[in-house]
PDB file of C-alpha atoms in Angstrom:
ATOM      1  CA  VAL A   1     -59.789 -51.017 220.504  1.00 94.00           C
ATOM      2  CA  MET A   2     -56.447 -51.177 222.301  1.00 94.00           C
ATOM      3  CA  PHE A   3     -55.980 -54.789 223.380  1.00 92.00           C
ATOM      4  CA  ARG A   4     -52.708 -56.187 222.014  1.00 94.00           C
ATOM      5  CA  PRO A   5     -49.912 -56.348 224.636  1.00 93.00           C
ATOM      6  CA  ARG A   6     -46.696 -54.458 223.905  1.00 92.00           C
ATOM      7  CA  ASP A   7     -43.801 -56.727 222.946  1.00 91.00           C
ATOM      8  CA  SER A   8     -40.573 -56.244 224.884  1.00 89.00           C
ATOM      9  CA  HIS A   9     -37.730 -58.200 226.498  1.00 87.00           C
ATOM     10  CA  ASP A  10     -40.076 -59.411 229.249  1.00 86.00           C
ATOM     11  CA  LEU A  11     -43.225 -59.999 227.191  1.00 88.00           C
ATOM     12  CA  ARG A  12     -43.614 -61.748 223.842  1.00 91.00           C
ATOM     13  CA  VAL A  13     -46.908 -61.923 221.952  1.00 93.00           C
ATOM     14  CA  LEU A  14     -47.412 -65.331 220.327  1.00 92.00           C
ATOM     15  CA  ALA A  15     -50.906 -64.903 218.836  1.00 93.00           C
ATOM     16  CA  THR A  16     -53.831 -62.469 218.846  1.00 93.00           C
ATOM     17  CA  ASP A  17     -57.390 -62.479 217.561  1.00 93.00           C
ATOM     18  CA  LEU A  18     -60.348 -60.095 217.543  1.00 94.00           C
ATOM     19  CA  VAL A  19     -63.918 -61.203 216.802  1.00 94.00           C
ATOM     20  CA  CYS A  20     -66.726 -58.675 216.489  1.00 94.00           C
ATOM     21  CA  SER A  21     -70.490 -59.110 216.413  1.00 94.00           C
ATOM     22  CA  PRO A  22     -71.985 -57.856 214.147  1.00 94.00           C
ATOM     23  CA  GLU A  23     -69.438 -58.566 211.403  1.00 94.00           C
ATOM     24  CA  ALA A  24     -66.948 -55.748 211.106  1.00 96.00           C
ATOM     25  CA  LYS A  25     -63.995 -54.493 209.130  1.00 96.00           C
ATOM     26  CA  VAL A  26     -60.864 -54.545 211.310  1.00 95.00           C
ATOM     27  CA  ARG A  27     -57.707 -52.591 210.535  1.00 95.00           C
ATOM     28  CA  LEU A  28     -54.581 -52.521 212.741  1.00 95.00           C
ATOM     29  CA  ILE A  29     -52.473 -49.382 213.109  1.00 96.00           C
ATOM     30  CA  GLN A  30     -49.795 -47.970 215.436  1.00 95.00           C
ATOM     31  CA  ASP A  31     -50.511 -44.726 217.285  1.00 94.00           C
ATOM     32  CA  PRO A  32     -47.886 -42.023 218.021  1.00 93.00           C
ATOM     33  CA  HIS A  33     -46.708 -44.003 221.071  1.00 94.00           C
ATOM     34  CA  SER A  34     -46.285 -47.215 219.004  1.00 94.00           C
ATOM     35  CA  ASN A  35     -49.277 -48.831 220.698  1.00 95.00           C
ATOM     36  CA  SER A  36     -51.164 -51.328 218.548  1.00 96.00           C
ATOM     37  CA  VAL A  37     -54.731 -50.127 217.894  1.00 96.00           C
ATOM     38  CA  ALA A  38     -57.509 -52.042 216.140  1.00 96.00           C
ATOM     39  CA  LEU A  39     -59.935 -49.853 214.176  1.00 96.00           C
ATOM     40  CA  VAL A  40     -63.277 -51.691 214.150  1.00 96.00           C
ATOM     41  CA  THR A  41     -66.058 -50.630 211.749  1.00 95.00           C
ATOM     42  CA  PRO A  42     -69.285 -52.693 212.016  1.00 94.00           C
ATOM     43  CA  LEU A  43     -70.709 -53.473 208.577  1.00 95.00           C
ATOM     44  CA  GLN A  44     -74.378 -53.593 209.559  1.00 92.00           C
ATOM     45  CA  THR A  45     -76.819 -52.412 212.204  1.00 89.00           C
ATOM     46  CA  ALA A  46     -77.343 -54.534 215.303  1.00 88.00           C
ATOM     47  CA  ALA A  47     -79.005 -54.439 218.716  1.00 84.00           C
ATOM     48  CA  GLU A  48     -75.748 -55.279 220.488  1.00 85.00           C
ATOM     49  CA  LEU A  49     -72.039 -54.732 219.882  1.00 87.00           C
ATOM     50  CA  LYS A  50     -69.773 -57.485 221.190  1.00 89.00           C
ATOM     51  CA  ILE A  51     -65.987 -57.510 220.797  1.00 90.00           C
ATOM     52  CA  VAL A  52     -63.966 -60.521 221.951  1.00 89.00           C
ATOM     53  CA  CYS A  53     -60.170 -60.117 222.024  1.00 90.00           C
ATOM     54  CA  THR A  54     -57.850 -63.021 222.730  1.00 88.00           C
ATOM     55  CA  PHE A  55     -54.090 -63.293 222.880  1.00 89.00           C
ATOM     56  CA  ARG A  56     -51.394 -65.724 223.930  1.00 89.00           C
ATOM     57  CA  ILE A  57     -48.173 -64.422 225.454  1.00 89.00           C
ATOM     58  CA  GLU A  58     -44.950 -65.463 227.104  1.00 87.00           C
ATOM     59  CA  HIS A  59     -44.426 -63.281 230.147  1.00 82.00           C
ATOM     60  CA  ALA A  60     -41.093 -63.276 231.981  1.00 80.00           C
ATOM     61  CA  PRO A  61     -41.111 -60.394 234.473  1.00 73.00           C
ATOM     62  CA  GLY A  62     -37.925 -59.290 236.195  1.00 71.00           C
ATOM     63  CA  ASP A  63     -36.799 -59.964 239.733  1.00 64.00           C
ATOM     64  CA  GLY A  64     -37.248 -56.414 240.989  1.00 61.00           C
ATOM     65  CA  SER A  65     -33.707 -55.357 240.105  1.00 62.00           C
ATOM     66  CA  GLU A  66     -35.243 -52.767 237.745  1.00 61.00           C
ATOM     67  CA  LEU A  67     -35.121 -50.425 240.744  1.00 69.00           C
ATOM     68  CA  ALA A  68     -31.307 -50.494 240.712  1.00 81.00           C
ATOM     69  CA  VAL A  69     -30.935 -46.938 239.444  1.00 90.00           C
ATOM     70  CA  SER A  70     -27.747 -45.136 238.453  1.00 93.00           C
ATOM     71  CA  PRO A  71     -25.665 -43.684 241.311  1.00 94.00           C
ATOM     72  CA  SER A  72     -26.455 -40.183 240.040  1.00 94.00           C
ATOM     73  CA  ALA A  73     -30.182 -40.761 240.663  1.00 95.00           C
ATOM     74  CA  LEU A  74     -30.070 -42.563 244.017  1.00 95.00           C
ATOM     75  CA  ILE A  75     -30.780 -39.386 245.965  1.00 95.00           C
ATOM     76  CA  PHE A  76     -33.647 -37.038 245.152  1.00 96.00           C
ATOM     77  CA  PRO A  77     -33.586 -34.553 243.532  1.00 95.00           C
ATOM     78  CA  PHE A  78     -31.541 -35.722 240.577  1.00 96.00           C
ATOM     79  CA  ALA A  79     -31.121 -34.449 237.022  1.00 96.00           C
ATOM     80  CA  TYR A  80     -31.645 -36.260 233.738  1.00 97.00           C
ATOM     81  CA  SER A  81     -28.943 -35.933 231.126  1.00 95.00           C
ATOM     82  CA  VAL A  82     -29.481 -33.405 228.337  1.00 95.00           C
ATOM     83  CA  GLU A  83     -30.221 -36.176 225.813  1.00 95.00           C
ATOM     84  CA  GLU A  84     -32.678 -37.860 228.187  1.00 95.00           C
ATOM     85  CA  ARG A  85     -34.546 -34.585 228.683  1.00 95.00           C
ATOM     86  CA  PHE A  86     -35.025 -34.178 224.927  1.00 95.00           C
ATOM     87  CA  ASP A  87     -36.857 -37.524 224.800  1.00 95.00           C
ATOM     88  CA  LEU A  88     -38.642 -37.263 228.160  1.00 97.00           C
ATOM     89  CA  GLU A  89     -39.861 -33.666 228.010  1.00 96.00           C
ATOM     90  CA  HIS A  90     -43.492 -34.540 227.188  1.00 95.00           C
ATOM     91  CA  TYR A  91     -43.620 -36.993 230.088  1.00 97.00           C
ATOM     92  CA  MET A  92     -42.340 -34.415 232.574  1.00 97.00           C
ATOM     93  CA  ARG A  93     -45.013 -31.753 232.047  1.00 96.00           C
ATOM     94  CA  PRO A  94     -48.023 -31.894 234.427  1.00 95.00           C
ATOM     95  CA  LEU A  95     -51.405 -32.216 232.733  1.00 94.00           C
ATOM     96  CA  TYR A  96     -53.544 -30.457 235.337  1.00 95.00           C
ATOM     97  CA  ASP A  97     -53.354 -27.113 237.122  1.00 94.00           C
ATOM     98  CA  ASP A  98     -52.855 -26.941 240.874  1.00 95.00           C
ATOM     99  CA  PRO A  99     -53.783 -23.291 241.557  1.00 95.00           C
ATOM    100  CA  ASP A 100     -53.781 -23.543 245.361  1.00 96.00           C
ATOM    101  CA  GLY A 101     -50.853 -25.923 245.643  1.00 95.00           C
ATOM    102  CA  VAL A 102     -52.959 -28.736 247.118  1.00 97.00           C
ATOM    103  CA  LEU A 103     -51.362 -31.488 245.054  1.00 97.00           C
ATOM    104  CA  THR A 104     -47.897 -30.003 245.490  1.00 96.00           C
ATOM    105  CA  HIS A 105     -48.358 -29.924 249.280  1.00 96.00           C
ATOM    106  CA  TRP A 106     -49.581 -33.541 249.280  1.00 97.00           C
ATOM    107  CA  THR A 107     -46.574 -34.591 247.215  1.00 97.00           C
ATOM    108  CA  ARG A 108     -44.016 -32.965 249.514  1.00 96.00           C
ATOM    109  CA  GLN A 109     -45.000 -35.178 252.452  1.00 96.00           C
ATOM    110  CA  PHE A 110     -42.871 -37.933 250.890  1.00 97.00           C
ATOM    111  CA  LEU A 111     -39.688 -35.835 251.102  1.00 96.00           C
ATOM    112  CA  ARG A 112     -37.644 -36.509 254.212  1.00 93.00           C
ATOM    113  CA  THR A 113     -36.836 -33.626 256.547  1.00 92.00           C
ATOM    114  CA  ASP A 114     -34.280 -35.499 258.687  1.00 93.00           C
ATOM    115  CA  GLY A 115     -31.804 -36.288 255.920  1.00 93.00           C
ATOM    116  CA  PRO A 116     -31.429 -37.154 252.217  1.00 95.00           C
ATOM    117  CA  THR A 117     -34.457 -38.562 250.397  1.00 96.00           C
ATOM    118  CA  GLY A 118     -33.776 -41.758 248.482  1.00 95.00           C
ATOM    119  CA  THR A 119     -35.418 -41.737 245.034  1.00 95.00           C
ATOM    120  CA  ARG A 120     -36.357 -45.399 245.265  1.00 92.00           C
ATOM    121  CA  GLU A 121     -37.796 -45.029 248.770  1.00 94.00           C
ATOM    122  CA  LEU A 122     -39.780 -41.925 247.806  1.00 96.00           C
ATOM    123  CA  LEU A 123     -41.553 -43.711 244.959  1.00 96.00           C
ATOM    124  CA  LEU A 124     -42.211 -46.889 246.927  1.00 95.00           C
ATOM    125  CA  GLN A 125     -43.616 -44.896 249.829  1.00 96.00           C
ATOM    126  CA  MET A 126     -45.961 -42.917 247.568  1.00 97.00           C
ATOM    127  CA  ASN A 127     -47.097 -46.104 245.835  1.00 97.00           C
ATOM    128  CA  ARG A 128     -47.851 -47.753 249.193  1.00 96.00           C
ATOM    129  CA  PHE A 129     -49.504 -44.659 250.697  1.00 97.00           C
ATOM    130  CA  ILE A 130     -52.136 -44.477 247.939  1.00 97.00           C
ATOM    131  CA  ARG A 131     -52.964 -48.155 248.401  1.00 96.00           C
ATOM    132  CA  GLU A 132     -53.333 -47.807 252.173  1.00 96.00           C
ATOM    133  CA  HIS A 133     -55.087 -44.428 252.474  1.00 96.00           C
ATOM    134  CA  PHE A 134     -57.467 -44.274 249.501  1.00 96.00           C
ATOM    135  CA  VAL A 135     -60.614 -46.309 248.873  1.00 96.00           C
ATOM    136  CA  TYR A 136     -60.833 -48.228 245.618  1.00 93.00           C
ATOM    137  CA  ALA A 137     -64.122 -47.705 243.776  1.00 89.00           C
ATOM    138  CA  GLU A 138     -65.044 -49.006 240.348  1.00 81.00           C
ATOM    139  CA  ARG A 139     -66.445 -46.299 238.096  1.00 73.00           C
ATOM    140  CA  ASP A 140     -68.316 -46.744 234.819  1.00 66.00           C
ATOM    141  CA  GLU A 141     -68.279 -43.028 234.000  1.00 70.00           C
ATOM    142  CA  GLU A 142     -66.235 -41.952 231.003  1.00 72.00           C
ATOM    143  CA  GLY A 143     -62.861 -40.389 231.629  1.00 80.00           C
ATOM    144  CA  THR A 144     -60.534 -40.060 234.616  1.00 90.00           C
ATOM    145  CA  GLN A 145     -60.882 -37.994 237.781  1.00 93.00           C
ATOM    146  CA  THR A 146     -58.531 -35.069 238.179  1.00 95.00           C
ATOM    147  CA  PRO A 147     -55.878 -35.543 240.882  1.00 96.00           C
ATOM    148  CA  LEU A 148     -57.521 -32.823 242.978  1.00 97.00           C
ATOM    149  CA  ASP A 149     -60.873 -34.666 242.803  1.00 96.00           C
ATOM    150  CA  THR A 150     -59.207 -37.892 243.919  1.00 96.00           C
ATOM    151  CA  LEU A 151     -57.531 -36.135 246.844  1.00 97.00           C
ATOM    152  CA  GLU A 152     -60.799 -34.511 247.894  1.00 96.00           C
ATOM    153  CA  ARG A 153     -62.883 -37.691 247.636  1.00 96.00           C
ATOM    154  CA  GLY A 154     -60.266 -40.038 249.040  1.00 95.00           C
ATOM    155  CA  SER A 155     -61.383 -42.667 246.547  1.00 95.00           C
ATOM    156  CA  GLY A 156     -61.091 -43.577 242.902  1.00 95.00           C
ATOM    157  CA  SER A 157     -60.516 -46.227 240.275  1.00 93.00           C
ATOM    158  CA  CYS A 158     -57.199 -47.632 239.105  1.00 93.00           C
ATOM    159  CA  ARG A 159     -57.024 -44.959 236.387  1.00 94.00           C
ATOM    160  CA  ASP A 160     -57.619 -42.231 238.985  1.00 96.00           C
ATOM    161  CA  PHE A 161     -54.882 -43.524 241.305  1.00 97.00           C
ATOM    162  CA  ALA A 162     -52.424 -43.919 238.426  1.00 97.00           C
ATOM    163  CA  LEU A 163     -53.069 -40.330 237.310  1.00 97.00           C
ATOM    164  CA  LEU A 164     -52.712 -39.006 240.869  1.00 98.00           C
ATOM    165  CA  MET A 165     -49.268 -40.552 241.304  1.00 98.00           C
ATOM    166  CA  LEU A 166     -48.268 -39.643 237.749  1.00 98.00           C
ATOM    167  CA  GLU A 167     -49.034 -35.968 238.337  1.00 98.00           C
ATOM    168  CA  ALA A 168     -47.326 -36.006 241.738  1.00 98.00           C
ATOM    169  CA  VAL A 169     -44.162 -37.555 240.282  1.00 98.00           C
ATOM    170  CA  ARG A 170     -44.082 -35.023 237.451  1.00 97.00           C
ATOM    171  CA  ARG A 171     -44.301 -32.184 239.946  1.00 97.00           C
ATOM    172  CA  LEU A 172     -41.132 -33.564 241.500  1.00 97.00           C
ATOM    173  CA  GLY A 173     -39.366 -33.237 238.144  1.00 96.00           C
ATOM    174  CA  MET A 174     -39.437 -36.910 237.165  1.00 98.00           C
ATOM    175  CA  ALA A 175     -40.763 -38.334 233.902  1.00 98.00           C
ATOM    176  CA  ALA A 176     -43.836 -40.565 234.170  1.00 98.00           C
ATOM    177  CA  ARG A 177     -46.233 -42.096 231.680  1.00 97.00           C
ATOM    178  CA  PHE A 178     -49.663 -43.697 231.955  1.00 97.00           C
ATOM    179  CA  VAL A 179     -50.029 -47.434 231.287  1.00 96.00           C
ATOM    180  CA  SER A 180     -53.188 -49.300 230.315  1.00 95.00           C
ATOM    181  CA  GLY A 181     -53.366 -53.069 230.313  1.00 93.00           C
ATOM    182  CA  TYR A 182     -54.526 -56.111 232.218  1.00 90.00           C
ATOM    183  CA  LEU A 183     -54.087 -57.328 235.774  1.00 86.00           C
ATOM    184  CA  TYR A 184     -53.547 -61.065 235.912  1.00 80.00           C
ATOM    185  CA  ASP A 185     -54.409 -62.490 239.311  1.00 74.00           C
ATOM    186  CA  PRO A 186     -54.037 -66.181 240.237  1.00 70.00           C
ATOM    187  CA  ALA A 187     -56.763 -65.618 242.854  1.00 69.00           C
ATOM    188  CA  LEU A 188     -59.323 -65.605 240.038  1.00 61.00           C
ATOM    189  CA  ASP A 189     -58.455 -69.173 239.035  1.00 62.00           C
ATOM    190  CA  PRO A 190     -60.957 -71.789 240.315  1.00 57.00           C
ATOM    191  CA  ALA A 191     -58.330 -73.513 242.481  1.00 56.00           C
ATOM    192  CA  ALA A 192     -57.385 -70.248 244.142  1.00 54.00           C
ATOM    193  CA  LYS A 193     -61.022 -69.406 244.865  1.00 53.00           C
ATOM    194  CA  ALA A 194     -61.362 -72.651 246.715  1.00 44.00           C
ATOM    195  CA  ALA A 195     -58.422 -71.628 248.861  1.00 47.00           C
ATOM    196  CA  ASP A 196     -60.131 -68.279 249.638  1.00 50.00           C
ATOM    197  CA  GLN A 197     -57.341 -66.176 248.199  1.00 53.00           C
ATOM    198  CA  ALA A 198     -58.221 -62.500 247.944  1.00 56.00           C
ATOM    199  CA  ALA A 199     -58.187 -61.022 244.460  1.00 58.00           C
ATOM    200  CA  ALA A 200     -56.276 -57.815 243.785  1.00 67.00           C
ATOM    201  CA  GLN A 201     -58.204 -54.603 243.182  1.00 68.00           C
ATOM    202  CA  GLY A 202     -59.143 -54.293 239.507  1.00 60.00           C
ATOM    203  CA  SER A 203     -58.449 -57.900 238.599  1.00 59.00           C
ATOM    204  CA  GLY A 204     -60.741 -59.497 236.046  1.00 60.00           C
ATOM    205  CA  SER A 205     -61.002 -56.251 234.080  1.00 69.00           C
ATOM    206  CA  THR A 206     -58.787 -53.807 232.268  1.00 84.00           C
ATOM    207  CA  HIS A 207     -56.304 -52.083 234.558  1.00 91.00           C
ATOM    208  CA  ALA A 208     -54.131 -48.973 234.724  1.00 94.00           C
ATOM    209  CA  TRP A 209     -50.874 -48.021 236.417  1.00 96.00           C
ATOM    210  CA  LEU A 210     -47.855 -45.816 235.638  1.00 96.00           C
ATOM    211  CA  GLN A 211     -44.174 -46.049 234.762  1.00 96.00           C
ATOM    212  CA  VAL A 212     -41.472 -43.697 236.055  1.00 96.00           C
ATOM    213  CA  TYR A 213     -38.239 -43.217 234.110  1.00 96.00           C
ATOM    214  CA  LEU A 214     -35.198 -43.710 236.339  1.00 95.00           C
ATOM    215  CA  PRO A 215     -31.672 -43.395 234.913  1.00 95.00           C
ATOM    216  CA  GLY A 216     -30.005 -46.786 234.777  1.00 92.00           C
ATOM    217  CA  ALA A 217     -33.305 -48.608 235.338  1.00 91.00           C
ATOM    218  CA  GLY A 218     -35.458 -47.269 232.471  1.00 92.00           C
ATOM    219  CA  TRP A 219     -39.243 -47.259 232.668  1.00 93.00           C
ATOM    220  CA  VAL A 220     -40.154 -48.763 236.060  1.00 92.00           C
ATOM    221  CA  PRO A 221     -43.788 -49.779 236.746  1.00 93.00           C
ATOM    222  CA  PHE A 222     -45.732 -48.744 239.859  1.00 95.00           C
ATOM    223  CA  ASP A 223     -49.322 -49.808 240.558  1.00 95.00           C
ATOM    224  CA  PRO A 224     -50.649 -47.659 243.429  1.00 96.00           C
ATOM    225  CA  THR A 225     -54.015 -49.430 243.337  1.00 94.00           C
ATOM    226  CA  ASN A 226     -52.443 -52.645 244.657  1.00 92.00           C
ATOM    227  CA  ASN A 227     -48.997 -51.432 245.779  1.00 91.00           C
ATOM    228  CA  LEU A 228     -47.333 -53.474 243.036  1.00 87.00           C
ATOM    229  CA  ARG A 229     -43.989 -52.498 241.514  1.00 82.00           C
ATOM    230  CA  ALA A 230     -41.201 -53.750 239.263  1.00 75.00           C
ATOM    231  CA  GLY A 231     -40.768 -57.505 239.131  1.00 70.00           C
ATOM    232  CA  THR A 232     -44.424 -58.447 239.477  1.00 75.00           C
ATOM    233  CA  ALA A 233     -45.901 -60.993 237.070  1.00 76.00           C
ATOM    234  CA  GLN A 234     -49.406 -59.566 237.394  1.00 82.00           C
ATOM    235  CA  LEU A 235     -49.113 -56.453 235.209  1.00 88.00           C
ATOM    236  CA  ILE A 236     -49.510 -57.011 231.457  1.00 89.00           C
ATOM    237  CA  ARG A 237     -49.078 -53.696 229.624  1.00 91.00           C
ATOM    238  CA  VAL A 238     -51.001 -52.896 226.465  1.00 95.00           C
ATOM    239  CA  GLY A 239     -50.682 -49.159 225.891  1.00 95.00           C
ATOM    240  CA  VAL A 240     -48.492 -46.338 227.196  1.00 96.00           C
ATOM    241  CA  ALA A 241     -49.296 -42.645 226.845  1.00 96.00           C
ATOM    242  CA  ARG A 242     -48.587 -39.148 228.081  1.00 95.00           C
ATOM    243  CA  ASP A 243     -52.280 -38.659 228.953  1.00 94.00           C
ATOM    244  CA  PRO A 244     -54.863 -41.269 230.099  1.00 93.00           C
ATOM    245  CA  LYS A 245     -57.178 -40.140 227.272  1.00 92.00           C
ATOM    246  CA  GLN A 246     -54.639 -41.502 224.787  1.00 93.00           C
ATOM    247  CA  ALA A 247     -54.784 -45.033 226.200  1.00 92.00           C
ATOM    248  CA  ALA A 248     -58.478 -45.863 226.457  1.00 89.00           C
ATOM    249  CA  PRO A 249     -59.067 -49.635 226.049  1.00 88.00           C
ATOM    250  CA  ILE A 250     -62.061 -48.902 223.817  1.00 87.00           C
ATOM    251  CA  SER A 251     -63.354 -45.659 222.325  1.00 87.00           C
ATOM    252  CA  GLY A 252     -65.433 -44.523 219.384  1.00 87.00           C
ATOM    253  CA  SER A 253     -68.927 -43.478 218.332  1.00 84.00           C
ATOM    254  CA  TRP A 254     -72.247 -45.104 217.562  1.00 79.00           C
ATOM    255  CA  PHE A 255     -75.475 -43.984 215.888  1.00 80.00           C
ATOM    256  CA  GLY A 256     -78.948 -44.520 217.305  1.00 78.00           C
ATOM    257  CA  PRO A 257     -81.490 -43.134 219.790  1.00 79.00           C
ATOM    258  CA  ALA A 258     -80.025 -41.985 223.109  1.00 75.00           C
ATOM    259  CA  GLU A 259     -82.269 -44.320 225.119  1.00 76.00           C
ATOM    260  CA  ALA A 260     -80.849 -47.325 223.243  1.00 73.00           C
ATOM    261  CA  TYR A 261     -77.556 -47.165 225.169  1.00 71.00           C
ATOM    262  CA  GLU A 262     -77.707 -49.582 228.106  1.00 67.00           C
ATOM    263  CA  GLY A 263     -74.097 -49.333 229.223  1.00 67.00           C
ATOM    264  CA  MET A 264     -70.873 -51.178 228.539  1.00 65.00           C
ATOM    265  CA  SER A 265     -69.142 -54.017 230.370  1.00 65.00           C
ATOM    266  CA  VAL A 266     -65.585 -55.313 230.097  1.00 64.00           C
ATOM    267  CA  ILE A 267     -64.654 -58.773 231.370  1.00 66.00           C
ATOM    268  CA  VAL A 268     -61.100 -60.172 231.309  1.00 65.00           C
ATOM    269  CA  ARG A 269     -60.535 -63.909 231.750  1.00 66.00           C
ATOM    270  CA  VAL A 270     -57.393 -66.003 231.860  1.00 68.00           C
ATOM    271  CA  SER A 271     -57.803 -69.148 229.812  1.00 64.00           C
ATOM    272  CA  ARG A 272     -54.518 -70.922 230.546  1.00 59.00           C
ATOM    273  CA  VAL A 273     -51.347 -70.436 232.512  1.00 58.00           C
ATOM    274  CA  VAL A 274     -48.199 -72.415 231.680  1.00 57.00           C
ATOM    275  CA  ASP A 275     -45.257 -72.511 234.095  1.00 54.00           C
TER     276      ASP A 275
END
């Protein structure tokens, strides 16, 4: 179970707890990406598995200035330094083949033909385009759609949209990594419901987006599902990975008859917000 938020300058974890039914042995480890992972082993048979994770954090997101990249990277294409490439190499390699160049062709539409292409503008435009031209659809199926499937269907989940933009960015020579976490949305609070505020796509559940490494700015978040970017208070990261398969909120195996499986549900609630 990957549920504990990642501590950083903008997010501090104050307390966490995990309760499992039936009773279980819980062991915490760090994976190769330094994500915190809880290994849960139930100690007895049961008709239902229920895992409740809680945490309390202090979240102080930036003001959007994270997009203030180095002068050398203002115009696309740009080059990472030799030392940066050593550390970013695994995040620059595409994960999926594009034999007919469909994804590559789609990606090139964000390059200007009437003058220089600004790196910041390119990424913001791609982030916004996915939000405006693709249909969000919740999916309970295991795994993530390939970028070519998402392009063909014109729809997908937050994980599908994050992977689409991640692969597109990598094909432009930039480093990008997948992020799994939570989407906090004030619209889900009772007071906001009364005011008929619209909730963001994917709120109230686990969420996924991506980060792009920009010289001078570091890892900058982009959420193409909701057209959110650096500076937002809504994205609470839990795990980062090269591949979406490495950042599944919950994974594992169980033993029993095939017909016993009735599905899985994940519900995320905000208990308290302190200004």
